[in-house]
XYZ file of C-alpha atoms in Angstrom:
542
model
C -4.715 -7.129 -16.736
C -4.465 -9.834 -19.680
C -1.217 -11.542 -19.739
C -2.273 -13.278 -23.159
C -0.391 -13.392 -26.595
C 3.121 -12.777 -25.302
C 5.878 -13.701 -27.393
C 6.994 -17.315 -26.971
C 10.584 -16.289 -27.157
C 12.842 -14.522 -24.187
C 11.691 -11.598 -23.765
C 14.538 -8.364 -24.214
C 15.665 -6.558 -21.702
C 13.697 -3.478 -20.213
C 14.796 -0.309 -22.294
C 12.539 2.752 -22.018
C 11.818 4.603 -25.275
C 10.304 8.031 -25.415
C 7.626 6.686 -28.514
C 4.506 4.428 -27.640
C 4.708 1.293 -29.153
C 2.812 -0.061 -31.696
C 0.448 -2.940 -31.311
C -0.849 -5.209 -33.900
C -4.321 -5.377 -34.376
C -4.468 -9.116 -34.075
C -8.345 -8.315 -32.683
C -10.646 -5.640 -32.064
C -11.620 -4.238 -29.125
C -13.180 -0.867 -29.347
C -14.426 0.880 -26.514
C -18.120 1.136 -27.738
C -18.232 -2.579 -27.954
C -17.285 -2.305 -24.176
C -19.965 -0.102 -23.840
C -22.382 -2.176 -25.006
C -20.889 -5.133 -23.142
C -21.400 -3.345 -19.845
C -25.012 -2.297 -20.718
C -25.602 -6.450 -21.464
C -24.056 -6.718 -18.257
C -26.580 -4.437 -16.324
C -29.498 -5.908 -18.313
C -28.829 -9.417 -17.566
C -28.540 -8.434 -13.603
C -32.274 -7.172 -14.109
C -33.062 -10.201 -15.303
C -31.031 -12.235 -12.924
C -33.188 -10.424 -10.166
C -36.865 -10.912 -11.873
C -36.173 -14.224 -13.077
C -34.498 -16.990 -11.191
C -34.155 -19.406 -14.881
C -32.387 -16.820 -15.191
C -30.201 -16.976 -13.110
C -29.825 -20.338 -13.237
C -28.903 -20.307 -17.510
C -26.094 -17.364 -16.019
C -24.339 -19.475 -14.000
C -24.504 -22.704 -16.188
C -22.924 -20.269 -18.493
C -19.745 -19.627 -16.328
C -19.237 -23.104 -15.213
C -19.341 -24.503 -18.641
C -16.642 -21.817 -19.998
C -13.532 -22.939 -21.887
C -11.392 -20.842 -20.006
C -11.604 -19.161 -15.999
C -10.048 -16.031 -15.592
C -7.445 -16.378 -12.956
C -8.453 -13.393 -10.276
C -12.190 -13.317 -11.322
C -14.003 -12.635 -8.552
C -15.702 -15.767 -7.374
C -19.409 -13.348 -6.680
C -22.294 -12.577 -8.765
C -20.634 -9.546 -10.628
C -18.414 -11.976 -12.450
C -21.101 -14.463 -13.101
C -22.423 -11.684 -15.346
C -19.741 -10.294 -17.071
C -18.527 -14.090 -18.027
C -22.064 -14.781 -18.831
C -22.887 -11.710 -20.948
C -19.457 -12.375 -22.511
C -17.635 -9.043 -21.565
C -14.680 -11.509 -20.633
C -14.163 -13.344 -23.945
C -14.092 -9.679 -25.598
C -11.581 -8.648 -22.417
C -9.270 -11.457 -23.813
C -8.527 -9.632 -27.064
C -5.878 -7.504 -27.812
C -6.052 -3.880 -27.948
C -5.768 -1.857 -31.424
C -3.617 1.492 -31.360
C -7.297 3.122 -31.153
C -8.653 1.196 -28.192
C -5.851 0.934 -26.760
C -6.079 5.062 -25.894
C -9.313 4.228 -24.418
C -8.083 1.913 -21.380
C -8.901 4.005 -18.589
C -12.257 4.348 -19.762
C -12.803 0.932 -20.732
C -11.761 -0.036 -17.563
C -14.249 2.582 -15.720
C -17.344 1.547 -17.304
C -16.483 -2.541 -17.224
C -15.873 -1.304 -13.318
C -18.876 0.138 -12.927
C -21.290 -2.583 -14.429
C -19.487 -5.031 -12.259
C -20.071 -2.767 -9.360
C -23.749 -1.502 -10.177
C -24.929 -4.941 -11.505
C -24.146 -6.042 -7.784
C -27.696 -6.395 -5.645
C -27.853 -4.001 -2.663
C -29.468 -3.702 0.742
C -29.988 -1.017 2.813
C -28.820 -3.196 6.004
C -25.627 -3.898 5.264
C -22.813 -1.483 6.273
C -18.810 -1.273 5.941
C -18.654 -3.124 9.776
C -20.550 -5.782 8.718
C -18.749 -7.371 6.306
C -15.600 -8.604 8.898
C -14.899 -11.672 5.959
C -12.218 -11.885 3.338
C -13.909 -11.194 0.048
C -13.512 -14.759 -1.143
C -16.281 -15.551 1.211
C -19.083 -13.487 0.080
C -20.024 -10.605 -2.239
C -19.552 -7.209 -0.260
C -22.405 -4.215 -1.438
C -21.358 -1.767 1.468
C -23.862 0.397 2.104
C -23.809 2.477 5.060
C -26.584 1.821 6.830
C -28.346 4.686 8.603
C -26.836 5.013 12.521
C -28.878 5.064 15.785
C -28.855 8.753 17.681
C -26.715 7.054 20.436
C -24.396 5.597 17.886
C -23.760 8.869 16.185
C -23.183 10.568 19.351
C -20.446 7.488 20.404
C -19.026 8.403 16.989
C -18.677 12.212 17.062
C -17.623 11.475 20.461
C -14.285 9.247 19.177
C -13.891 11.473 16.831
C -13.452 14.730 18.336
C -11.198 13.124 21.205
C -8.990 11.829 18.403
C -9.342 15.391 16.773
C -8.271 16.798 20.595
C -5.778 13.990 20.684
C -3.811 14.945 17.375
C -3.836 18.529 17.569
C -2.643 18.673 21.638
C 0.062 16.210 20.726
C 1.018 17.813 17.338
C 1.641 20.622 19.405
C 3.647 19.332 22.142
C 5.918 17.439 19.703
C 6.748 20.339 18.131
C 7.128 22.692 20.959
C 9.708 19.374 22.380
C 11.599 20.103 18.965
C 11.568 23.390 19.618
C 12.769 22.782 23.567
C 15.966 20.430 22.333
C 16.828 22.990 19.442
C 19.975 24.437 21.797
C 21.340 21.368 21.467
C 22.484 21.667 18.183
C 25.228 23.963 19.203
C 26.529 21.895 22.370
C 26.726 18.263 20.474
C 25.371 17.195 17.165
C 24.840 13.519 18.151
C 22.743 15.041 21.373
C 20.892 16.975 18.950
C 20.038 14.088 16.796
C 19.465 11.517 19.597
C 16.479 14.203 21.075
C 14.797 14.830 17.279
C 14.844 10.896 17.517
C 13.525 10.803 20.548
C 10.789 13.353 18.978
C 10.116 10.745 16.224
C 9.215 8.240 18.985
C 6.637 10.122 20.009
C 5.344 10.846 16.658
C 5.516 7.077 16.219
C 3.208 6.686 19.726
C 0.889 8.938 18.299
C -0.075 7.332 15.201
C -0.221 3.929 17.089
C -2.859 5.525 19.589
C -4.666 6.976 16.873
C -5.023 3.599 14.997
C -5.570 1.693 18.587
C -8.694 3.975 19.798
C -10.003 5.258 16.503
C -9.455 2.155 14.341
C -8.712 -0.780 16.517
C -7.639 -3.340 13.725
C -5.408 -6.965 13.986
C -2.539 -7.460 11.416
C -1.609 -11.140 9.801
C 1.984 -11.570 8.932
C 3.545 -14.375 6.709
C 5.829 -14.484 4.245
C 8.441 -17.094 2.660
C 11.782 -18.750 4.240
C 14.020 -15.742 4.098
C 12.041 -13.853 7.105
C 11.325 -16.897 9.115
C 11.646 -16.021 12.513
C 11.146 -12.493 12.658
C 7.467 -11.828 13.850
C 6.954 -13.505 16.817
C 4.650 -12.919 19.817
C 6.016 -11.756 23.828
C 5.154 -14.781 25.623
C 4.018 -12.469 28.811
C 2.618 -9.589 27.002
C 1.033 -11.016 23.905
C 2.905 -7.939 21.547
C 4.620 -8.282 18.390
C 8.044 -8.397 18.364
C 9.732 -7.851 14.700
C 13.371 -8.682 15.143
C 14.746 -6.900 11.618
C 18.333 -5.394 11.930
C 18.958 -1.608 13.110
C 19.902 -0.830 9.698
C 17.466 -2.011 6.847
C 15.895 -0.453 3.892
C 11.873 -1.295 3.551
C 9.350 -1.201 0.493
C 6.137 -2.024 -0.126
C 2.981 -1.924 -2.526
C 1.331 1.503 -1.642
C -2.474 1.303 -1.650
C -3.893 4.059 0.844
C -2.626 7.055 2.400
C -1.692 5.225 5.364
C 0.242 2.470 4.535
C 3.392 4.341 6.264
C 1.302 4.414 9.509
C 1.327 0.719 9.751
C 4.602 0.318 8.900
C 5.805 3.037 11.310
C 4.145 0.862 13.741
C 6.275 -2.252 12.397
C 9.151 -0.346 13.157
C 7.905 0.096 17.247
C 7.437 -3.339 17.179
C 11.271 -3.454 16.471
C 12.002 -0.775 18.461
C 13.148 1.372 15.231
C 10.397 3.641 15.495
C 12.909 6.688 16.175
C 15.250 5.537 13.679
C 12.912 5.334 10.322
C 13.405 7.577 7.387
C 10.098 7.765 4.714
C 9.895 9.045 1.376
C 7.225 11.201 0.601
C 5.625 13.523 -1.857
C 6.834 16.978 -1.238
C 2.994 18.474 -0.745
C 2.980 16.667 2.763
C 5.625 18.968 4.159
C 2.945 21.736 3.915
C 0.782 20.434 6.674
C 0.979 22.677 9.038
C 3.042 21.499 12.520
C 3.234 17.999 11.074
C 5.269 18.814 7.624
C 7.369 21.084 10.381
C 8.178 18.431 12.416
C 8.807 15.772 9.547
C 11.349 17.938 8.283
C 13.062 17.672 11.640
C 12.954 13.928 11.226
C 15.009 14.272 8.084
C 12.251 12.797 5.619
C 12.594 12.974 2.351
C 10.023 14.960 0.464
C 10.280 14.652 -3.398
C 8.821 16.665 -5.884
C 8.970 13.962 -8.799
C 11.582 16.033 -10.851
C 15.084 14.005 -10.842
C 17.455 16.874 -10.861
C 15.571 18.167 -7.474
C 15.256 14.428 -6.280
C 19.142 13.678 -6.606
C 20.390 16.406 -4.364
C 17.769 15.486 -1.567
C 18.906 12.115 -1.728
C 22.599 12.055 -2.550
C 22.510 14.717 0.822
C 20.018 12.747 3.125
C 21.356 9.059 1.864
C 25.070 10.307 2.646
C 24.517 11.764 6.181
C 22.971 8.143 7.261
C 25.227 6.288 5.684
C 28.162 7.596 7.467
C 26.134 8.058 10.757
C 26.963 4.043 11.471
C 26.075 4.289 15.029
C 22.496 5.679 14.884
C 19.984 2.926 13.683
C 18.127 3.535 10.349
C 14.948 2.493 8.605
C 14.466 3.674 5.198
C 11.133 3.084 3.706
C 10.095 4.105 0.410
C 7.077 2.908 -1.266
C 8.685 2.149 -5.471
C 4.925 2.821 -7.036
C 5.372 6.565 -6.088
C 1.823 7.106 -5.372
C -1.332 5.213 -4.422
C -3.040 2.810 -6.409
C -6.040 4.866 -7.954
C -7.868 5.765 -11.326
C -5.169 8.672 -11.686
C -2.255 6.541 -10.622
C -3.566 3.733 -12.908
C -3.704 6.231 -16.177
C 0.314 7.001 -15.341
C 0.968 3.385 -15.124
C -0.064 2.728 -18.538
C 1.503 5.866 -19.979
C 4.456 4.475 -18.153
C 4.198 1.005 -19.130
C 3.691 2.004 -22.872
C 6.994 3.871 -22.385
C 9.147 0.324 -22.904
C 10.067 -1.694 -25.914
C 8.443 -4.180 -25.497
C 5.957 -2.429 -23.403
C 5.409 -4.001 -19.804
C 2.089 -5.483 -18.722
C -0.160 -3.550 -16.548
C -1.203 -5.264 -12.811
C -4.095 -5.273 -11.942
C -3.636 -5.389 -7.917
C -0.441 -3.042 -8.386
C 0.927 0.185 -9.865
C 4.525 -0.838 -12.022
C 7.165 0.366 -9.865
C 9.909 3.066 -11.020
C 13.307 1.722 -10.086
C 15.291 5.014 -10.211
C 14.636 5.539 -6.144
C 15.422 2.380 -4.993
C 18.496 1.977 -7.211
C 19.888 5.207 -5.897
C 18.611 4.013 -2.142
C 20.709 0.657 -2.163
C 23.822 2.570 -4.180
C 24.164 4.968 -1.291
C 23.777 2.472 1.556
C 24.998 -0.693 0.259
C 27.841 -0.442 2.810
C 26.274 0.040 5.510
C 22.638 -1.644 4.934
C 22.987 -5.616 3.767
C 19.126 -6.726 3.530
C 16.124 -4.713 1.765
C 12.749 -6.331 3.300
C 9.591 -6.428 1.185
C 6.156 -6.080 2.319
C 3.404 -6.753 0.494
C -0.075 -5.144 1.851
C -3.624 -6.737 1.210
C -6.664 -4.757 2.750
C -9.815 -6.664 3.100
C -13.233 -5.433 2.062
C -12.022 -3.505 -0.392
C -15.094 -3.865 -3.057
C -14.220 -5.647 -6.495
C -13.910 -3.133 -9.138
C -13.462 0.136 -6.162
C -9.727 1.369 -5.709
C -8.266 1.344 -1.700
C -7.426 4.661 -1.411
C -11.964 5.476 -2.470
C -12.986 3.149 -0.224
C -10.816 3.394 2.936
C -10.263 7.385 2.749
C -9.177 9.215 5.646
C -12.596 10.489 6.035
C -14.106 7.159 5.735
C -11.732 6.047 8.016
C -11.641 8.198 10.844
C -15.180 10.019 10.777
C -17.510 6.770 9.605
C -15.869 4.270 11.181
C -15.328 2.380 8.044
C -12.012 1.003 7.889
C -9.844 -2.509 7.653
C -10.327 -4.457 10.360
C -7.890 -7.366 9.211
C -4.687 -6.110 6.964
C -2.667 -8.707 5.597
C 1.411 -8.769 5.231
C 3.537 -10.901 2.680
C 7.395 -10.361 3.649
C 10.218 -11.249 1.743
C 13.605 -10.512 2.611
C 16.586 -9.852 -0.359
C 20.503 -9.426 0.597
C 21.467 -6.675 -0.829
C 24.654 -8.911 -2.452
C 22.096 -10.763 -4.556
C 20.362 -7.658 -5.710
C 21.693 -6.220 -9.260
C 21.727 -3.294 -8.389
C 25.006 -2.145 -10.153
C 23.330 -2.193 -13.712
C 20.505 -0.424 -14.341
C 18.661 -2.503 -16.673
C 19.267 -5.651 -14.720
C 17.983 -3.670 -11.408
C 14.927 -2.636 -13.557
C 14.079 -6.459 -14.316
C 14.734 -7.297 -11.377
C 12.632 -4.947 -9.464
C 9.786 -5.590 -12.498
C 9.826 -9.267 -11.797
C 9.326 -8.638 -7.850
C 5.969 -6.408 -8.786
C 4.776 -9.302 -11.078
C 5.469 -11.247 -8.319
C 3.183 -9.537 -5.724
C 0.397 -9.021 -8.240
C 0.362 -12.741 -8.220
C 0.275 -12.840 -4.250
C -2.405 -10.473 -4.014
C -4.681 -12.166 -7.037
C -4.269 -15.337 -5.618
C -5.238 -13.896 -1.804
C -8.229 -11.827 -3.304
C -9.304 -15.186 -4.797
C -8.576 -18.196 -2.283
C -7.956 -15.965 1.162
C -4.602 -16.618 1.443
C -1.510 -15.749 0.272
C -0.334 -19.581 -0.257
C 3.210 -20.065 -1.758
C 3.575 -18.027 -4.969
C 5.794 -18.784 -7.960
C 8.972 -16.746 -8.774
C 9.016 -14.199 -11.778
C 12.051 -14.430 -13.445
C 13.576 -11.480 -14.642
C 13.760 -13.253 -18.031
C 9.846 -13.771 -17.946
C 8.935 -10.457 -16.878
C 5.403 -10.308 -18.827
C 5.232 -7.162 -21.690
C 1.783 -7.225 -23.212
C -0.929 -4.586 -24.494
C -2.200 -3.135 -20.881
C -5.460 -3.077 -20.026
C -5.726 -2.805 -16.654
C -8.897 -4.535 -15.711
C -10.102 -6.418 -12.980
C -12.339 -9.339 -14.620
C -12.900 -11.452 -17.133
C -9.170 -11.517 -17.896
C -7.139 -15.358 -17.874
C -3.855 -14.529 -17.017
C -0.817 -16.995 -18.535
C 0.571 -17.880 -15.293
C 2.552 -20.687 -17.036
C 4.149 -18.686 -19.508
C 4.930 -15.470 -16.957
C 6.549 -17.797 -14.079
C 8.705 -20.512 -12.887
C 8.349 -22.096 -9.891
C 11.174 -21.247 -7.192
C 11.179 -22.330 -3.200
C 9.247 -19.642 -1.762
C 7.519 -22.193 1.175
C 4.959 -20.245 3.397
C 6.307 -19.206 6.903
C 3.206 -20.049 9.873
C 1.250 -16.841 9.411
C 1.897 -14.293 13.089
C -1.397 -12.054 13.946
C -0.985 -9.142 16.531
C -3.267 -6.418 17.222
C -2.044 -2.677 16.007
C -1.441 -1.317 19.670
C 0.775 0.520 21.990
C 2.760 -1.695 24.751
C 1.104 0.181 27.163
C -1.822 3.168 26.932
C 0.567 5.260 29.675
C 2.962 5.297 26.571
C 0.713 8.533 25.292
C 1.601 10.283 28.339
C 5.648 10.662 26.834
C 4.521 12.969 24.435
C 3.048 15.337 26.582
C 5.758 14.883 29.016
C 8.787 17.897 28.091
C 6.335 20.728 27.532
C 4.508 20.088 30.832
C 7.958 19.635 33.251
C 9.320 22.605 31.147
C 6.036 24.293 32.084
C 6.338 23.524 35.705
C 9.707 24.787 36.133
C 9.097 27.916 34.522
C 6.224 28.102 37.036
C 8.580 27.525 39.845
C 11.133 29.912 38.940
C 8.689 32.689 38.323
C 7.208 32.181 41.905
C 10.717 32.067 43.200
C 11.965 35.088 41.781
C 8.692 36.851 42.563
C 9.290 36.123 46.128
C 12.847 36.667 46.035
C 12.189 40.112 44.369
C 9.254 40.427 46.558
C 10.834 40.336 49.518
């Protein structure tokens, strides 16, 4: 993203028009000169690798530039797009022409950074256990030993066994604590709860034997004291309120699972509500039984969206004596080439149009609005969480790289995930006017794209300055991940936002014995049936 030429003066406030602004063609940047750009780009790595002057002449031209693009990454696949000067031609602003040509610019600019990278056929995703400040990561998957494959395929079809026997008896428990629906309603619930526990255990199992990984929590002064460690077991203990509403920056598919697992920690896990795209109520047993945990599953479309919500966001909020998590994820979708073409289109959609992230999708605020307007009786503090995976390649998108196959069939996965909370009283949210809540919310998303830049470049997340709604940044987007100085001095202000001592934890169950809850109903249900047949048979027998 390029932050650069923004107007001097306040900016306005947010309004969304239905026309595309118009940019002025201050500079040229076409998408051919990209192009050519990224074809310097590859030819000066082939030179880099036969000549080591070089080399050398590359990197005395990066250290000697005027300016160094804030979130560059510090590996060789800057070196050459600074040194073949795809960065200085980054810097200008889009015409109305180029500017239709983003996503494309973007791809190819991606992929000479990526290609131009040297490889080896040693290294593989489980190798590289650094943050990427410390090295340049290549990932390829080296070829596995028989006995390694067969340790594989072995995890993986237990976790295969291990999903579908427990997808089954979660649902057949549902099924079991149905007739309680028409002796008490709060019976009812408390059971589908209980249901969602187990759920909740499953996922956590999953992660623990498939993809054993450790999670870092910090954040600033308003969530001080809420991670903290059992001094006799060594678990996490997250000590947020029963009642809470929880967002986040959504980069891969299973964001929710981790923050599901948050919720155990805080013994919520039975109590959280997600948002979620309306396809995922298809799968088959799962979208079933997510349905009996009152999820929301939206379709996108506002007029079917309301109803859901104004129904589901009613029935908690008067349910005061059940706890309640609700986590939405404000980006709507994963952070990918798709997602990243609807961002623009959507950022293009305001006068002045908003600048695009580069680490982050731009949030839609009609969700969360609606979220805190139906709770804000009930629910007093909305936590945010902001989500860096390491290893994630410069220039590759999360949800490529860490895919669910990739995941849970290679092996490859994060082995370190990184939290930034933030906690915001619902009192000192404006959420009562729309366009104030949009700048608002805006200003937050600037605000992690900062935190997540600044992590990708130094390794941690350090103390970040405050957006101000007022300095929300609206520029030309372009969307791209190098060669890019971003104004940080014109976009922020500095606020108190002092670094809490960072908490780690491993993503596990309190105990392994835990798995055996889930199974628990179906089998005593199972016996007794067992029982009573033998005793009637001998009853009738006799």
């Amino acid at each position: 993203m390029t932050l650069e030429d923004r107007p001097s003066s306040p900016a306005s406030p947010l309004t969304s028009t239905g026309a595309e602004p118009k940019y002025s063609a201050t500079a040229t940047t076409s998408r051919s000169a990209a192009a050519a750009a990224a074809a310097a780009a590859a030819a000066a790595t082939s030179a880099a690798s036969a000549a080591s002057a070089a080399s050398a002449a590359a990197a005395t031209s990066v250290s000697t530039s005027s300016t160094t693009p804030v979130g560059a990454p510090s590996s060789t696949s800057s070196t050459l797009l600074s040194s073949s000067g795809i960065g200085s031609s980054l810097s200008s602003r889009l015409t109305d022409d180029a500017r239709d040509d983003v996503p494309d610019l973007r791809k190819e600019l991606f992929s000479a950074a990526i290609d131009s990278r040297p490889t080896s056929p040693t290294e593989s995703c489980s190798s590289h256990q650094l943050p990427l400040h410390e090295h340049d990561p290549t990932y390829m998957h080296r070829p596995l030993s028989l006995l390694a494959r067969v340790i594989q395929m072995s995890k993986v079809s237990m976790t295969i066994l291990l999903i579908v026997t427990s997808s089954v008896s979660i649902t057949t428990t549902q099924l079991i604590g149905y007739p309680l629906w028409y002796v008490s309603r709060d019976w009812y619930r408390a059971w589908m709860d209980w249901t969602k526990q187990l759920f909740g255990i499953l996922l956590t199992s999953i992660t623990q034997f498939n993809t054993p990984l450790t999670m870092y929590m910090t954040g600033n002064r308003t969530v001080e004291g809420i991670f903290t460690r059992n001094p006799k077991s060594g678990h996490l203990e997250t000590h947020i309120g029963d009642r809470a509403i929880v967002i986040s920056n959504h980069q891969l598919y299973t964001d929710w699972v981790y923050l599901w697992w948050f919720s155990m920690t805080a013994h919520a896990h039975g109590s959280i509500y997600i948002m979620l795209k309306k396809s995922l109520a298809k799968i088959p047993l799962w979208g079933w039984g997510m349905k009996n945990y009152r999820f929301f599953f939206l379709s996108r479309s506002w007029a079917q969206d309301e109803k859901i919500l104004t129904e589901g966001l009613s029935r908690i909020n008067v349910e005061t004596q059940h706890p309640a998590w609700i986590l939405l994820f404000p980006e709507g979708t994963t952070i990918s080439a798709n997602g990243v073409n609807k961002t623009i289109e959507y950022a293009n959609k305001f006068s002045p149009p908003l600048a695009v992230p580069k680490h982050v999708l731009i949030p839609r605020a009609r969700g969360l609005r609606f979220s805190i307007s139906q709770l804000h009786s009930t629910v007093d503090t909305v936590y945010d969480a902001t989500i860096y995976y390491e290893g994630i390649p410069t220039g590759q998108f999360g949800e490529d790289f860490y895919s669910m196959k990739s995941m849970y069939m290679k092996q490859c996965y994060p082995r370190r995930i990184h939290m930034y909370w933030r906690a915001y009283k619902v009192a000192d949210i404006p959420w009562q006017d729309e366009a104030q809540f949009e700048e608002w919310l805006q200003a937050r998303w600037q605000e992690k794209d900062l935190l997540l830049d600044k992590f990708r470049r130094t390794g941690k997340f350090g103390a970040v300055p405050s957006v101000s709604p007022a300095h929300v940044a609206r520029v030309p987007a372009t969307y791209l991940d190098s060669g890019v100085q971003i104004e940080q001095e014109r976009m922020v202000e500095q606020g108190p936002s002092e670094v809490i001592q960072t908490v780690t934890a491993p993503v596990e169950l309190n105990s392994v014995t835990e798995v055996a809850q889930i199974f628990i109903v179906p089998v005593t249900v199972a016996l007794l049936a067992r029982l009573g047949y033998k005793a009637a048979s001998a009853i009738w027998g006799a």
